[in-house]
Amino acid sequence: MSYKQRIAERAARTVSTGMTINLGIGLPTLIPCYLDQEVQLLIHSENGVLGAGKAATQENAHPMQIDAGGGYITVNKGASFFDSATSFAIVRGGRLDIAFLGALEVSEKGDLANWIIPGKFAPGIGGGMELAQKARKLIVVTSHCTKKGQSKLIPECTLPVTAKKCVDMIITELAVFEIKNDELFLLEIARESSLDEITEKTAARFRIRGKEIPEF
Amino acid sequence: MSYKQRIAERAARTVSTGMTINLGIGLPTLIPCYLDQEVQLLIHSENGVLGAGKAATQENAHPMQIDAGGGYITVNKGASFFDSATSFAIVRGGRLDIAFLGALEVSEKGDLANWIIPGKFAPGIGGGMELAQKARKLIVVTSHCTKKGQSKLIPECTLPVTAKKCVDMIITELAVFEIKNDELFLLEIARESSLDEITEKTAARFRIRGKEIPEF
Amino acid sequence: MLPLNADNKMNKLTSYTEAISLIKSEQSIMVGGFGNPGTPMTLIEGLLKSGVRNLTIIKNEANEPGIGISRLVEKGIVRKLIISHLGLNSRVIEMMNNKQVEIEFHPQGILAEKIRSGGAGLLGIITDIGVDTIIADTRKVVDFYGQKAILEKSIRADVALIHAAAADTLGNLCYTKTAFNFNPLMAQAADLVIAETFEVLEPGGIDPDHVHTPCVFVDHVVHVENNPRLYGVLAHHVL
Amino acid sequence: MLPLNADNKMNKLTSYTEAISLIKSEQSIMVGGFGNPGTPMTLIEGLLKSGVRNLTIIKNEANEPGIGISRLVEKGIVRKLIISHLGLNSRVIEMMNNKQVEIEFHPQGILAEKIRSGGAGLLGIITDIGVDTIIADTRKVVDFYGQKAILEKSIRADVALIHAAAADTLGNLCYTKTAFNFNPLMAQAADLVIAETFEVLEPGGIDPDHVHTPCVFVDHVVHVENNPRLYGVLAHHVL
């Protein structure tokens, strides 16, 4: 299992029946592969669909039916299509139970930076700002550190933020954190990792509740 | 022919093929009866229909298909139904070639008052303010004088206005006026009337173009 | 009628009694409809009998005397109406004049946009409608890029009562004829959205291209009878 | 294909050549689509060959290199893009970095609302999206009922190029699947609206309940071929 699959598998367990969720481009799109078969949920994609199903194959891909990342999708019974105004009415109206997004940086108070590295990387804003600011629960799914080995969880974001105090949970290949009342808590440790490793690789200050930290 | 029919008959001649029009409640709804059969147009009703047809009868009235005044209507081929936001997007977006409205008062500069008599009559705003302010052409169809015999065309509105400088044309049972660059012009005189009668019954100042004033 | 299924969170089919019991006194309630079409007559009947009071009702108009929300106003359980006009309801106009009900008027399309804006998670809209009229006296007027403009605040409500032509059990709705009006807007703009419908379908029963209100906005679907007493043609409006 | 009828103002069926000839250099042009679905590929081809230049294009994204409006940008005939993101178009990102094209970014749903607001005859919208970010530095930030808010101005354009699944000759449009996206919004927000479609129907061919864009917004309907080269499945996006 790759580190991405590990994260997606854990993230899938945050989802339960009846929820409406949005999956950011990249890692988040792996989450549906790990969902319990019993879970009935609605997947929203910001290009204008509610009730997205599995990725389409060569055989059933329809040229007019994609997700926000451009991948061809199937839809489930009871799906609906709509325009971009309605699609973001769902987002800004607080109708998403969970949005999963990637991150460049997350601050210990839950600020998220994932849309711009000034002078280097500026593909635009897309739907991220609205998803970050308005989803009922925002779960960041990301590698624990950058490719250069630096902690993505830091005391304060150095990059321009996508939204402030928006992140509720962070799932990395090493740990699960939650942010409550502007404080970062370590909730779970990956069975391949340890508190020492997490402490070493996490620049943000975090707290621990109770004595035992569950594994995932 | 009643005075209302006289007005409606003249108003119908302002409409030509390809136009989209809105008919206010009351007198304006008589206009379609006098349209040339050759004229193809779209009738908009602000409760959410484009392509309204004739009034429905006992036989073909559908309980879910009315105009903004509550009357049951038929619809023509190519009609569409939509919500109230879209309906007023048509109005405010300037997509109505003509709106026909009644009036309590019209000033010589084209201010319209037709929604409130403070302390006496205040049924609300409805769609009138948006129709008056945003139709490409606003034609007031009204009796020339109030029931008490006072001119409805006056130098300045005494009642709270619906919109300022919005009226383009006024059709009464006695005359047709147009307002151009804040000036009122007498365009036509009813064959039953005379310039003397109009002068006597019109409190607003008006001008005449040329020597002959056509009859209608 | 499909079976109600309390175990399945994705099934929003709810009994009439249960749905009505969710509405409380003092709440703000959006009610769909423009004239009879699209007015959720059966849900309004339920409200009338439920004992709630001190309601704030948001609707296009107050229906006609003895019909729809006019009955709620006439019963004295409506504290305030946020509305576009009362043109067809002399009884409610009289109650307004007698200060038996508070009325807040808005231009019709602006009322629609304020509600839509609430449903779209916006704070409000910027418009020039009414800038030259007395309604500007009670609005937030600003200069917006050199133009006189009104900042209109979004409206949301505790509850929205919707009439849909058909619904599936997930809560997808579609409307018909002139019964769309305020329904699709209000269905997005309340914390609790209850839709009555004559026809309940299984998921997949509505073409995904023809869903007018996506199910995520709807909390409860109530199957009601097309009772001619409530939904029939009004003889006095036929030519 | 139905006959073109110049004498009948109610028939909006227009030849491809004539429709393209109406678009001029220096104009602002809204282009529907999110990825390939809903992108009016044939009208864009026409624009590419027509000799127009110095365009301002308003679109969700710039398609992918070699596809859709990316070809207009690559050809150097686009002065400015008003857009939500360029995530799938490294070529246009490079041109942006080299200052070969000016880019104005907006949050996706706010771009949608600015366009919708233009189409709805509003002056703008009021939102809290981005208030705590650097985008607020270039926006009109105000206090709105005690809350930090951005006043966003409506966007309208000279031209809108729309892709519809079907149209009737009056100009009523309907969309399908994820090809709605910005099309219904842009179809209301331009002075000249040209819709391409694979299917042209007689009036009455679209159920009045299922019309997504009422004909009053549409000026020209162009019947185009469903050319697999332009509209086919992109192999690199299939799993």
Tab-separated table of C-alpha atoms in Angstrom, chain A residues 25 46-49 55-59 61-73 75 81-86 88-89 92 115-116 118-120 122-130 133-134 160-164, chain D residues 34-38 60 64 84-88 93 96-97 105-110 112-113 116 127-135 139 147 163 176-182 184-185 198 231-235 237-239:
chain	number	residue	atom	x	y	z
A	25	ILE	CA	-8.305	16.791	-7.172
A	46	GLU	CA	-17.961	21.249	-8.323
A	47	ASN	CA	-18.323	21.098	-12.104
A	48	GLY	CA	-21.996	20.368	-11.523
A	49	VAL	CA	-22.901	16.875	-10.388
A	55	ALA	CA	-14.579	6.353	-12.494
A	56	ALA	CA	-15.729	5.454	-15.980
A	57	THR	CA	-13.843	2.987	-18.144
A	58	GLN	CA	-13.025	3.035	-21.843
A	59	GLU	CA	-16.362	1.275	-22.367
A	61	ALA	CA	-16.939	6.957	-20.527
A	62	HIS	CA	-19.321	9.631	-21.829
A	63	PRO	CA	-17.619	12.701	-23.356
A	64	MET	CA	-19.956	15.066	-21.481
A	65	GLN	CA	-19.613	13.462	-18.043
A	66	ILE	CA	-16.501	14.270	-16.033
A	67	ASP	CA	-15.488	15.297	-12.530
A	68	ALA	CA	-13.784	18.565	-11.632
A	69	GLY	CA	-10.371	17.045	-12.333
A	70	GLY	CA	-11.366	16.074	-15.867
A	71	GLY	CA	-11.688	12.326	-15.231
A	72	TYR	CA	-14.674	10.554	-16.792
A	73	ILE	CA	-17.173	9.366	-14.216
A	75	VAL	CA	-23.243	8.512	-11.832
A	81	PHE	CA	-26.646	17.761	-12.940
A	82	PHE	CA	-26.723	21.530	-12.530
A	83	ASP	CA	-24.906	24.747	-13.377
A	84	SER	CA	-21.885	26.187	-11.575
A	85	ALA	CA	-23.969	28.679	-9.589
A	86	THR	CA	-26.051	25.890	-8.075
A	88	PHE	CA	-21.371	26.448	-5.408
A	89	ALA	CA	-24.685	27.187	-3.713
A	92	ARG	CA	-21.234	27.962	0.198
A	115	TRP	CA	-3.377	27.522	-3.795
A	116	ILE	CA	-0.345	29.644	-4.461
A	118	PRO	CA	4.092	33.336	-5.070
A	119	GLY	CA	6.422	33.497	-8.033
A	120	LYS	CA	6.516	29.725	-8.468
A	122	ALA	CA	-0.121	29.937	-9.322
A	123	PRO	CA	-2.591	27.815	-11.223
A	124	GLY	CA	-5.459	29.862	-9.801
A	125	ILE	CA	-8.064	29.627	-7.101
A	126	GLY	CA	-10.580	27.160	-8.502
A	127	GLY	CA	-13.163	25.941	-6.025
A	128	GLY	CA	-10.702	25.493	-3.156
A	129	MET	CA	-11.320	28.745	-1.327
A	130	GLU	CA	-15.057	28.142	-1.143
A	133	GLN	CA	-14.236	28.190	3.952
A	134	LYS	CA	-17.689	26.630	3.787
A	160	PRO	CA	-0.864	33.011	1.372
A	161	VAL	CA	-3.767	31.158	2.953
A	162	THR	CA	-6.732	29.616	1.152
A	163	ALA	CA	-8.871	30.205	4.246
A	164	LYS	CA	-8.204	30.818	7.931
D	34	PHE	CA	-15.693	23.167	-17.640
D	35	GLY	CA	-13.073	20.929	-19.184
D	36	ASN	CA	-14.351	19.599	-22.487
D	37	PRO	CA	-18.017	19.204	-21.545
D	38	GLY	CA	-20.006	22.265	-22.521
D	60	ASN	CA	-13.926	28.713	-15.966
D	64	GLU	CA	-5.999	21.877	-21.850
D	84	SER	CA	-11.026	30.575	-12.070
D	85	HIS	CA	-7.992	28.360	-12.592
D	86	LEU	CA	-5.415	27.079	-15.068
D	87	GLY	CA	-4.679	23.849	-13.244
D	88	LEU	CA	-4.776	21.638	-16.315
D	93	ILE	CA	0.447	29.110	-17.063
D	96	MET	CA	0.916	33.965	-17.966
D	97	ASN	CA	4.342	33.833	-16.311
D	105	PHE	CA	-8.376	34.929	-11.136
D	106	HIS	CA	-11.607	34.535	-9.169
D	107	PRO	CA	-12.857	31.825	-6.830
D	108	GLN	CA	-14.837	29.499	-9.068
D	109	GLY	CA	-18.251	29.953	-7.499
D	110	ILE	CA	-17.735	33.696	-7.193
D	112	ALA	CA	-20.111	31.974	-11.527
D	113	GLU	CA	-22.091	34.380	-9.334
D	116	ARG	CA	-25.046	35.190	-13.033
D	127	THR	CA	-19.735	37.658	-0.150
D	128	ASP	CA	-17.378	36.619	2.623
D	129	ILE	CA	-15.404	34.282	0.349
D	130	GLY	CA	-11.736	35.239	0.452
D	131	VAL	CA	-12.073	37.998	3.061
D	132	ASP	CA	-9.118	36.586	5.026
D	133	THR	CA	-6.918	36.037	1.980
D	134	ILE	CA	-4.732	38.079	-0.339
D	135	ILE	CA	-7.567	38.324	-2.851
D	139	ARG	CA	-11.299	43.807	-3.799
D	147	GLN	CA	-19.242	41.238	9.083
D	163	HIS	CA	-22.737	24.779	-26.068
D	176	THR	CA	-26.964	17.621	-20.426
D	177	LYS	CA	-24.716	15.933	-17.856
D	178	THR	CA	-21.722	17.979	-16.715
D	179	ALA	CA	-22.031	20.206	-19.774
D	180	PHE	CA	-24.302	22.668	-17.914
D	181	ASN	CA	-21.570	24.339	-15.836
D	182	PHE	CA	-21.173	27.996	-16.907
D	184	PRO	CA	-26.785	28.708	-18.487
D	185	LEU	CA	-25.165	31.593	-16.582
D	198	PHE	CA	-25.931	19.071	-31.988
D	231	TYR	CA	-16.048	16.407	-28.730
D	232	GLY	CA	-14.761	12.865	-28.185
D	233	VAL	CA	-13.549	11.241	-24.970
D	234	LEU	CA	-9.994	12.349	-24.064
D	235	ALA	CA	-8.090	9.080	-23.718
D	237	HIS	CA	-8.569	11.186	-18.742
D	238	VAL	CA	-9.949	7.652	-18.785
D	239	LEU	CA	-8.802	5.610	-15.813
